[in-house]
Amino acid sequence: MAKTSSLNVRVVEGRALPAKDVSGSSDPYCLVKVDDEVVARTATVWKSLGPFWGEEYTVHLPLDFHQLAFYVLDEDTVGHDDVIGKILLSKEAITADPRGIDSWINLSRVDPEAEVQGEVCLSVQMLEDGRGRCLRCHVLQARDLAPRDISGTSDPFARVFWGSQSLETSTIKKTRFPHWDEVLELREMPGAPSPLRVELWDWDMVGKNDFLGMVEFSPKTLQQKPPSGWFRLRPFPRAEEDSGGSLGALRLKVRLIEDRVLPSQCYQPLVELLMESVLGPAEEDTASPLALLEELTLGDCRQDLATKLVKLFLGRGLAGRFLDYLTRREVARTMDPNTLFRSNSLASKSMEQFMKLVGMPYLHEVLKPVISRVFEEKKYMELDPSKMDLGRTRRISFKGTPSEEQMRETSLGLLTGYLGPIVDAIMGSVGRCPPAMRLAFKQLHRRVEERFPQAEHQQDVKYLAISGFLFLRFFAPAILTPKLFHLRDQHADPQTSRSLLLLAKAVQSIGNLGQQLGQGKELWMAPLHPFLLQSISRVRDFLDQLVDVDGDEGAAVPARALVPPSAIVREGYLLKRKEEPAGLATRFAFKKRYVWLSGETLSFSKSPEWQTRHSIPVSHIRAVERVDEGAFQLPHVMQVVTQDGAGALHTTYLQCKNVNELNQWLSALRKASAPNPDKLAACHPGAFRSARWTCCLQAERSAAGCSRTHSAVTLGDWSDPLDPDAEAQTVYRQLLLGRDQLRLKLLEDSNMDTTLEADTGACPEVLARQRAAAARLLEVLADLDRAHEEFQQQERGKAALGPLGP
């Protein structure tokens, strides 16, 4: 059995942020931290006091995490970024409501001197002799302390309080990872029992010392179970200062999912029920276990459930059958073909997630060249007269102010100059579209044609069903927000964002087959209509070719992984440090190299075309961690620690362009090496230079690591491997939420059949099948309940035995 913990985090938007620039605006971005680890950074939204990010992250976590933090900063391209405010969410606050958090939360002020991070290692003993009681506090070491000095380090010492007594350790200079190994003894004074408090401070030669954090233990804890081990540092107890909205607010969606994933055999009955649903005859669609699951799933849970179900069926080679099943149910209950798949039903969400899981490389191949051009060329384009900036051309070219007509003609030429290659790339992509997607669209095409055979529907409905997914839910959203589809590392600036919006509207009109051209409020799009109509005539031919495919789904989709081990999951230029730079200054020891990562190797070369490559087997990786900026006086550096056949450890240092790229590489490398045995529990976040580690100042190269590793912290991604047990656990959890409703609605006494038939329109035979399916589901849920309880009892038994148990 495995325990898993993951956070679904969505940084939606901000409002009423304070102005930090002389222009009366700000350039805000948000850092997301889990305890002391930065796990994500949103893009910067330029010139905005009400930024919209809409960025979503799935963060896989260690089970013992404590808090989630959001820091909003104003990006400064010249000096240091200005901190606007923060939001701290404890694990308890996140789990208070099973649905998580979805609300506006005011930002609080950030006092740099009060920011606390890191842990301290202590061993406490309570002794008694002829003179009374004595407390012996062994202060061993601390790690990951906050940097308080301009050098990025601190000069830490510990101060121990017990009652009216206090003692201090020595001060260790220029480190965030001090090793004291000092024993401090304090005598109990008369009076009530006192708590033990250990404070860490940064020593300053001039001015007051800076607080680094504290831990405190009650008299009861000291007496019954004296503390021994690592303890997370806390700030001084005080109410979190709420700025009352003066610093603005963030709209956040946060949900923590903690699960015990049972062995595969426990989920087999549930998985078989779901598989039977899609393999059964069409007349049983409305009475299958999967149909009941769909009815029990609320709208806000459908996307997560859709993703897990698609992955579960992909792993069985039945994703096409699953989508076909949902399509049959959707078209059967749709009366007006114009509303087909327009809602956020499980069918719509499942097809949408399927396209992302299977088609993301295809999307990148089709759209990335033109999207990159739009970002790089930064052309001004506008067709809406109310938004035209006629003075813009004059400021740029000094040729005088153009007329509105001239601006429209120029913009039209630029737009069609981008749209043409986009449309050509899409229309010419039939052979590159994944076979699994083409088979799914073929089934969709056939079901819609069967449901709406009337002559008035034949022309467009079967095409609109496919183009509604491919153009409206796949291509157009990716053009509008390229960062959310990993086409770009940053959000667009306002001007580029407007250009992308115009392009997305055009692609959306093409996907709608021109049904709404000339209607609505956007008549200013009329100059583009001739180009759109010409493109629309090509769409039907493209869709006909797309669904003209033979073959079975099993051959189209790998059974156990979305990405084969040999496939490249990440690549790009990084700066790589030479293994042993002889006499070179630190900065010159890093050389530009092109890097490829697959499930099998991490490879380096001078350029993508260079034939000679140096490779590291992924199976040799033992840790992938950040490196302190002070180690090389360089930002965004990570280390890959590997172990050779003789057991010796080697470290490769890689520098990324920015924190986003760093997070993505860290996550990709950690996931690729996740199955590896003998992972390191600790490593050095510094470098061994000048005969000592820059982090903890240890003089031995082989000294044990001073900071714990974060191999469990990764970002969820479309290329993550399939995990059928975890996916089945999600389905089980969803069914648990609807179990009472299932009992109430479908397991009533048979004399209520007449009432149910009147309410649902179902015949008695269908109601009987629904009742039987519900009974089977409830039986499976009861079995899984028992399995979870048995494993929990085993865990409690092991915990009671302790480390000395058998």
Coordinates of C-alpha atoms in Angstrom, one line a residue, residues 326-699:
L326 CA -20.2 8.7 -23.1
T327 CA -21.0 10.0 -26.6
R328 CA -23.9 7.6 -26.9
R329 CA -25.4 8.8 -23.7
E330 CA -24.8 12.5 -24.5
V331 CA -26.4 12.3 -28.0
A332 CA -29.3 10.2 -26.8
R333 CA -30.4 12.9 -24.4
T334 CA -29.8 15.9 -26.8
M335 CA -32.9 17.0 -28.6
D336 CA -31.4 20.1 -30.4
P337 CA -28.2 19.3 -32.4
N338 CA -27.1 22.9 -31.9
T339 CA -26.6 22.3 -28.2
L340 CA -24.7 19.1 -28.6
F341 CA -21.6 18.9 -26.3
R342 CA -22.1 22.6 -25.3
S343 CA -22.4 21.8 -21.6
N344 CA -19.6 20.8 -19.2
S345 CA -20.9 17.2 -19.0
L346 CA -18.7 14.2 -18.2
A347 CA -18.6 13.4 -22.0
S348 CA -17.4 16.9 -22.8
K349 CA -14.8 17.0 -20.0
S350 CA -13.6 13.5 -20.8
M351 CA -13.0 14.3 -24.5
E352 CA -11.3 17.5 -23.6
Q353 CA -8.9 15.8 -21.1
F354 CA -8.3 12.9 -23.6
M355 CA -7.2 15.4 -26.2
K356 CA -4.7 17.0 -23.7
L357 CA -3.4 13.7 -22.5
V358 CA -2.9 12.2 -26.0
G359 CA -2.6 15.2 -28.3
M360 CA -0.3 17.7 -26.5
P361 CA 2.8 16.9 -28.7
Y362 CA 0.5 17.2 -31.8
L363 CA -0.8 20.6 -30.6
H364 CA 2.8 21.9 -30.0
E365 CA 3.9 20.7 -33.5
V366 CA 1.0 22.5 -35.2
L367 CA 0.8 25.8 -33.3
K368 CA 4.2 26.5 -31.7
P369 CA 6.0 28.0 -34.7
V370 CA 3.3 30.7 -35.3
I371 CA 2.7 31.4 -31.6
S372 CA 6.4 32.0 -31.2
R373 CA 6.4 34.4 -34.1
V374 CA 3.5 36.4 -32.6
F375 CA 5.4 36.7 -29.3
E376 CA 8.7 37.6 -30.9
E377 CA 7.5 40.1 -33.6
K378 CA 5.1 42.0 -31.2
K379 CA 3.1 43.5 -34.1
Y380 CA 0.3 45.8 -33.3
M381 CA -3.0 44.5 -34.7
E382 CA -6.6 45.8 -34.1
L383 CA -9.9 45.7 -36.0
D384 CA -12.2 47.1 -33.4
P385 CA -12.5 50.9 -33.9
S386 CA -13.2 51.5 -30.3
K387 CA -9.8 49.9 -29.3
M388 CA -7.6 51.4 -32.0
D389 CA -4.7 53.5 -30.9
L390 CA -4.2 55.6 -34.0
G391 CA -1.3 57.5 -32.5
R392 CA 0.7 54.3 -32.0
T393 CA 2.1 54.1 -35.6
R394 CA 3.2 57.8 -35.4
R395 CA 5.1 57.1 -32.2
I396 CA 6.9 54.2 -33.8
S397 CA 7.5 55.3 -37.4
F398 CA 7.2 59.2 -37.3
K399 CA 5.3 59.0 -40.6
G400 CA 2.2 60.8 -39.2
T401 CA -1.0 59.4 -37.8
P402 CA -2.7 56.8 -40.1
S403 CA -6.5 56.9 -40.7
E404 CA -8.8 54.3 -39.2
E405 CA -9.1 52.6 -42.6
Q406 CA -5.3 52.4 -43.0
M407 CA -4.9 50.9 -39.5
R408 CA -7.6 48.3 -40.3
E409 CA -6.0 47.4 -43.6
T410 CA -2.6 47.0 -41.9
S411 CA -4.0 44.9 -39.1
L412 CA -6.0 42.8 -41.5
G413 CA -2.8 42.0 -43.5
L414 CA -0.9 41.1 -40.3
L415 CA -3.8 38.9 -38.9
T416 CA -4.1 37.0 -42.2
G417 CA -0.3 36.7 -42.2
Y418 CA -0.5 34.7 -39.0
L419 CA -3.8 33.0 -39.6
G420 CA -2.7 31.6 -43.0
P421 CA 0.1 29.5 -41.5
I422 CA -2.1 28.4 -38.6
V423 CA -4.8 27.2 -40.9
D424 CA -2.3 25.6 -43.3
A425 CA -0.6 23.8 -40.4
I426 CA -3.9 22.5 -39.1
M427 CA -5.2 21.4 -42.5
G428 CA -2.0 19.7 -43.2
S429 CA -1.7 17.9 -39.9
V430 CA -3.9 14.8 -40.6
G431 CA -1.0 12.5 -40.7
R432 CA 0.5 13.9 -37.5
C433 CA -2.7 13.7 -35.4
P434 CA -2.4 10.8 -33.0
P435 CA -4.3 7.7 -34.2
A436 CA -6.2 7.4 -30.9
M437 CA -7.6 10.9 -31.4
R438 CA -8.6 10.2 -35.0
L439 CA -10.4 7.0 -33.9
A440 CA -12.2 8.8 -31.2
F441 CA -13.3 11.5 -33.7
K442 CA -14.4 8.7 -36.1
Q443 CA -16.7 7.2 -33.5
L444 CA -18.1 10.6 -32.6
H445 CA -18.7 11.4 -36.3
R446 CA -20.7 8.1 -36.6
R447 CA -22.8 8.5 -33.5
V448 CA -23.9 12.0 -34.4
E449 CA -24.7 11.0 -37.9
E450 CA -26.9 8.1 -36.6
R451 CA -28.6 10.4 -34.0
F452 CA -29.4 13.2 -36.4
P453 CA -30.0 11.6 -39.9
Q454 CA -32.4 14.2 -41.1
A455 CA -31.4 16.0 -44.3
E456 CA -31.3 19.5 -42.6
H457 CA -28.8 18.2 -40.1
Q458 CA -26.5 16.2 -42.4
Q459 CA -24.6 19.2 -43.7
D460 CA -22.9 20.5 -40.6
V461 CA -23.8 18.6 -37.4
K462 CA -21.4 15.7 -37.8
Y463 CA -18.6 18.2 -38.6
L464 CA -19.5 20.6 -35.8
A465 CA -19.3 17.9 -33.2
I466 CA -15.7 17.2 -34.1
S467 CA -14.7 20.8 -34.8
G468 CA -16.3 21.9 -31.5
F469 CA -13.8 19.8 -29.7
L470 CA -10.7 20.2 -31.9
F471 CA -11.0 23.9 -32.7
L472 CA -13.1 25.4 -29.9
R473 CA -11.7 23.3 -26.9
F474 CA -8.2 22.6 -28.1
F475 CA -6.7 24.9 -30.7
A476 CA -8.5 28.2 -29.8
P477 CA -7.8 28.0 -26.0
A478 CA -4.1 27.2 -26.7
I479 CA -3.8 30.2 -29.0
L480 CA -5.6 32.4 -26.4
T481 CA -3.5 31.3 -23.4
P482 CA -0.3 29.6 -24.7
K483 CA 1.3 29.4 -21.3
L484 CA -1.5 27.1 -20.0
F485 CA -0.7 24.7 -22.8
H486 CA 3.0 24.9 -22.2
L487 CA 3.5 26.7 -25.6
R488 CA 5.3 29.6 -23.8
D489 CA 7.0 30.1 -20.4
Q490 CA 5.4 33.5 -19.9
H491 CA 2.0 35.1 -20.3
A492 CA 1.7 37.6 -23.2
D493 CA 2.0 41.3 -22.5
P494 CA -1.3 43.3 -23.1
Q495 CA -0.6 44.0 -26.8
T496 CA 0.4 40.4 -27.7
S497 CA -2.5 39.2 -25.6
R498 CA -4.9 41.2 -27.7
S499 CA -3.3 39.8 -30.9
L500 CA -3.8 36.3 -29.6
L501 CA -7.4 37.0 -28.7
L502 CA -8.1 38.2 -32.3
L503 CA -6.4 35.0 -33.7
A504 CA -8.3 32.8 -31.2
K505 CA -11.7 34.4 -32.3
A506 CA -10.8 33.8 -35.9
V507 CA -10.0 30.1 -35.3
Q508 CA -13.2 29.8 -33.2
S509 CA -15.2 31.1 -36.1
I510 CA -13.6 28.6 -38.4
G511 CA -14.4 25.8 -36.0
N512 CA -18.0 27.0 -35.9
L513 CA -18.1 26.6 -39.7
G514 CA -19.1 30.3 -40.0
Q515 CA -22.5 29.8 -38.3
Q516 CA -22.4 33.0 -36.4
L517 CA -20.4 35.2 -38.9
G518 CA -22.0 38.6 -39.2
Q519 CA -24.1 38.2 -36.0
G520 CA -23.7 39.5 -32.5
K521 CA -21.8 42.6 -31.4
E522 CA -18.5 42.0 -33.2
L523 CA -19.4 43.3 -36.6
W524 CA -15.9 44.9 -36.8
M525 CA -14.6 41.4 -37.6
A526 CA -16.3 41.7 -41.0
P527 CA -13.1 42.5 -42.9
L528 CA -11.8 39.1 -41.9
H529 CA -14.9 37.2 -43.1
P530 CA -13.7 36.5 -46.7
F531 CA -10.5 34.8 -45.3
L532 CA -12.6 32.9 -42.7
L533 CA -15.1 31.7 -45.3
Q534 CA -12.3 30.5 -47.6
S535 CA -10.8 28.6 -44.6
I536 CA -14.1 27.1 -43.6
S537 CA -14.5 25.5 -47.0
R538 CA -11.3 23.6 -46.3
V539 CA -12.4 22.4 -42.8
R540 CA -14.9 19.8 -44.0
D541 CA -12.3 18.2 -46.3
F542 CA -9.8 18.2 -43.4
L543 CA -12.4 16.6 -41.0
D544 CA -13.4 14.0 -43.6
Q545 CA -9.7 13.0 -44.0
L546 CA -9.2 13.0 -40.2
V547 CA -12.0 10.4 -39.6
D548 CA -10.9 8.3 -42.6
V549 CA -8.8 6.0 -40.5
D550 CA -8.7 2.2 -39.9
G551 CA -7.2 0.2 -37.1
D552 CA -8.0 -0.7 -33.5
E553 CA -7.5 1.3 -30.4
G554 CA -5.1 -1.1 -28.8
A555 CA -2.5 -0.5 -31.5
A556 CA -3.1 3.3 -31.3
V557 CA -2.3 3.8 -27.6
P558 CA 0.4 2.3 -25.4
A559 CA -1.1 0.3 -22.6
R560 CA 0.9 1.5 -19.7
A561 CA 2.3 4.9 -20.5
L562 CA 1.4 8.0 -22.4
V563 CA 5.0 8.5 -23.2
P564 CA 7.3 5.6 -24.0
P565 CA 10.6 5.4 -21.9
S566 CA 12.7 6.3 -24.9
A567 CA 10.7 9.4 -25.8
I568 CA 12.1 12.9 -25.0
V569 CA 10.0 14.4 -22.2
R570 CA 12.0 17.7 -21.9
E571 CA 14.8 19.3 -23.9
G572 CA 16.5 22.7 -24.3
Y573 CA 19.6 24.7 -23.7
L574 CA 21.0 24.8 -20.1
L575 CA 24.4 25.9 -18.6
K576 CA 26.3 22.9 -17.4
R577 CA 29.2 23.1 -15.0
K578 CA 32.4 21.3 -15.8
E579 CA 33.0 18.4 -13.5
E580 CA 36.3 19.7 -12.1
P581 CA 37.1 23.2 -13.4
A582 CA 40.8 23.7 -13.0
G583 CA 41.6 27.3 -12.2
L584 CA 38.5 28.8 -13.8
A585 CA 36.4 31.5 -12.3
T586 CA 33.0 30.1 -11.2
R587 CA 31.0 31.8 -14.0
F588 CA 33.4 30.5 -16.7
A589 CA 33.1 26.9 -15.4
F590 CA 29.5 26.8 -16.8
K591 CA 29.2 26.1 -20.5
K592 CA 26.1 26.2 -22.7
R593 CA 24.9 22.7 -23.6
Y594 CA 21.7 21.3 -25.2
V595 CA 20.1 18.8 -22.8
W596 CA 17.6 16.0 -23.5
L597 CA 15.7 14.0 -20.9
S598 CA 13.9 10.7 -21.6
G599 CA 12.8 8.0 -19.2
E600 CA 16.1 6.3 -19.8
T601 CA 18.9 9.0 -20.1
L602 CA 19.9 12.5 -19.4
S603 CA 22.0 13.6 -22.4
F604 CA 24.2 16.6 -23.2
S605 CA 25.7 18.0 -26.4
K606 CA 27.1 21.3 -27.7
S607 CA 24.0 21.7 -29.9
P608 CA 20.9 19.8 -31.1
E609 CA 22.7 18.8 -34.3
W610 CA 26.0 17.8 -32.6
Q611 CA 26.6 14.0 -33.0
T612 CA 28.7 13.5 -29.8
R613 CA 26.6 13.2 -26.7
H614 CA 27.4 12.5 -23.1
S615 CA 24.7 10.6 -21.3
I616 CA 23.8 9.8 -17.7
P617 CA 21.5 6.8 -17.1
V618 CA 18.3 8.0 -15.3
S619 CA 18.5 4.8 -13.2
H620 CA 21.7 6.2 -11.6
I621 CA 20.1 9.4 -10.3
R622 CA 19.8 9.5 -6.5
A623 CA 18.7 13.2 -6.0
V624 CA 17.6 16.2 -7.9
E625 CA 17.7 19.4 -5.9
R626 CA 18.1 23.2 -6.0
V627 CA 21.4 24.8 -5.3
D628 CA 21.8 27.9 -3.1
E629 CA 22.5 31.0 -5.1
G630 CA 25.6 31.7 -3.0
A631 CA 27.3 28.4 -4.0
F632 CA 28.3 29.9 -7.4
Q633 CA 26.9 33.4 -7.1
L634 CA 24.4 32.4 -9.8
P635 CA 20.6 32.0 -9.7
H636 CA 18.4 29.1 -10.8
V637 CA 21.0 26.3 -10.4
M638 CA 20.1 22.7 -9.7
Q639 CA 22.1 19.6 -9.1
V640 CA 21.7 16.0 -10.3
V641 CA 23.4 13.6 -7.9
T642 CA 24.2 10.2 -9.4
Q643 CA 25.8 7.0 -8.2
D644 CA 28.2 4.9 -10.2
G645 CA 28.7 1.2 -10.1
A646 CA 31.3 1.4 -7.4
G647 CA 28.9 3.4 -5.1
A648 CA 30.7 6.8 -5.5
L649 CA 28.4 9.9 -5.8
H650 CA 28.9 12.5 -8.6
T651 CA 27.2 15.8 -8.9
T652 CA 26.3 17.6 -12.1
Y653 CA 25.3 21.3 -11.8
L654 CA 22.9 22.8 -14.3
Q655 CA 21.7 26.5 -14.5
C656 CA 18.3 27.4 -15.9
K657 CA 17.2 30.7 -17.4
N658 CA 14.5 31.4 -14.8
V659 CA 12.6 30.0 -11.8
N660 CA 9.9 28.5 -14.0
E661 CA 12.3 26.6 -16.2
L662 CA 14.1 25.4 -13.0
N663 CA 10.8 24.1 -11.5
Q664 CA 9.9 22.3 -14.7
W665 CA 13.3 20.6 -15.0
L666 CA 13.3 19.7 -11.3
S667 CA 9.9 18.1 -11.6
A668 CA 10.7 16.3 -14.9
L669 CA 13.9 14.8 -13.5
R670 CA 12.3 13.8 -10.2
K671 CA 9.5 12.0 -12.0
A672 CA 11.8 10.3 -14.4
S673 CA 13.9 9.0 -11.5
A674 CA 11.0 8.2 -9.2
P675 CA 11.3 4.4 -9.4
N676 CA 15.0 4.5 -8.5
P677 CA 16.1 2.7 -5.3
D678 CA 18.4 4.1 -2.7
K679 CA 17.3 7.7 -3.0
L680 CA 19.3 10.2 -0.9
A681 CA 17.4 11.5 2.1
A682 CA 19.7 14.5 2.4
C683 CA 22.2 16.3 0.3
H684 CA 24.2 19.5 0.2
P685 CA 22.5 22.6 -1.3
G686 CA 25.9 24.2 -1.7
A687 CA 29.0 23.2 -3.6
F688 CA 32.4 21.9 -2.4
R689 CA 34.8 24.7 -3.1
S690 CA 38.0 25.9 -1.4
A691 CA 38.1 22.6 0.6
R692 CA 34.7 23.0 2.2
W693 CA 31.0 22.9 1.5
T694 CA 29.7 26.4 1.0
C695 CA 26.4 25.5 2.8
C696 CA 27.4 23.8 6.1
L697 CA 31.1 24.6 6.0
Q698 CA 32.0 20.9 6.5
A699 CA 35.6 20.2 5.4

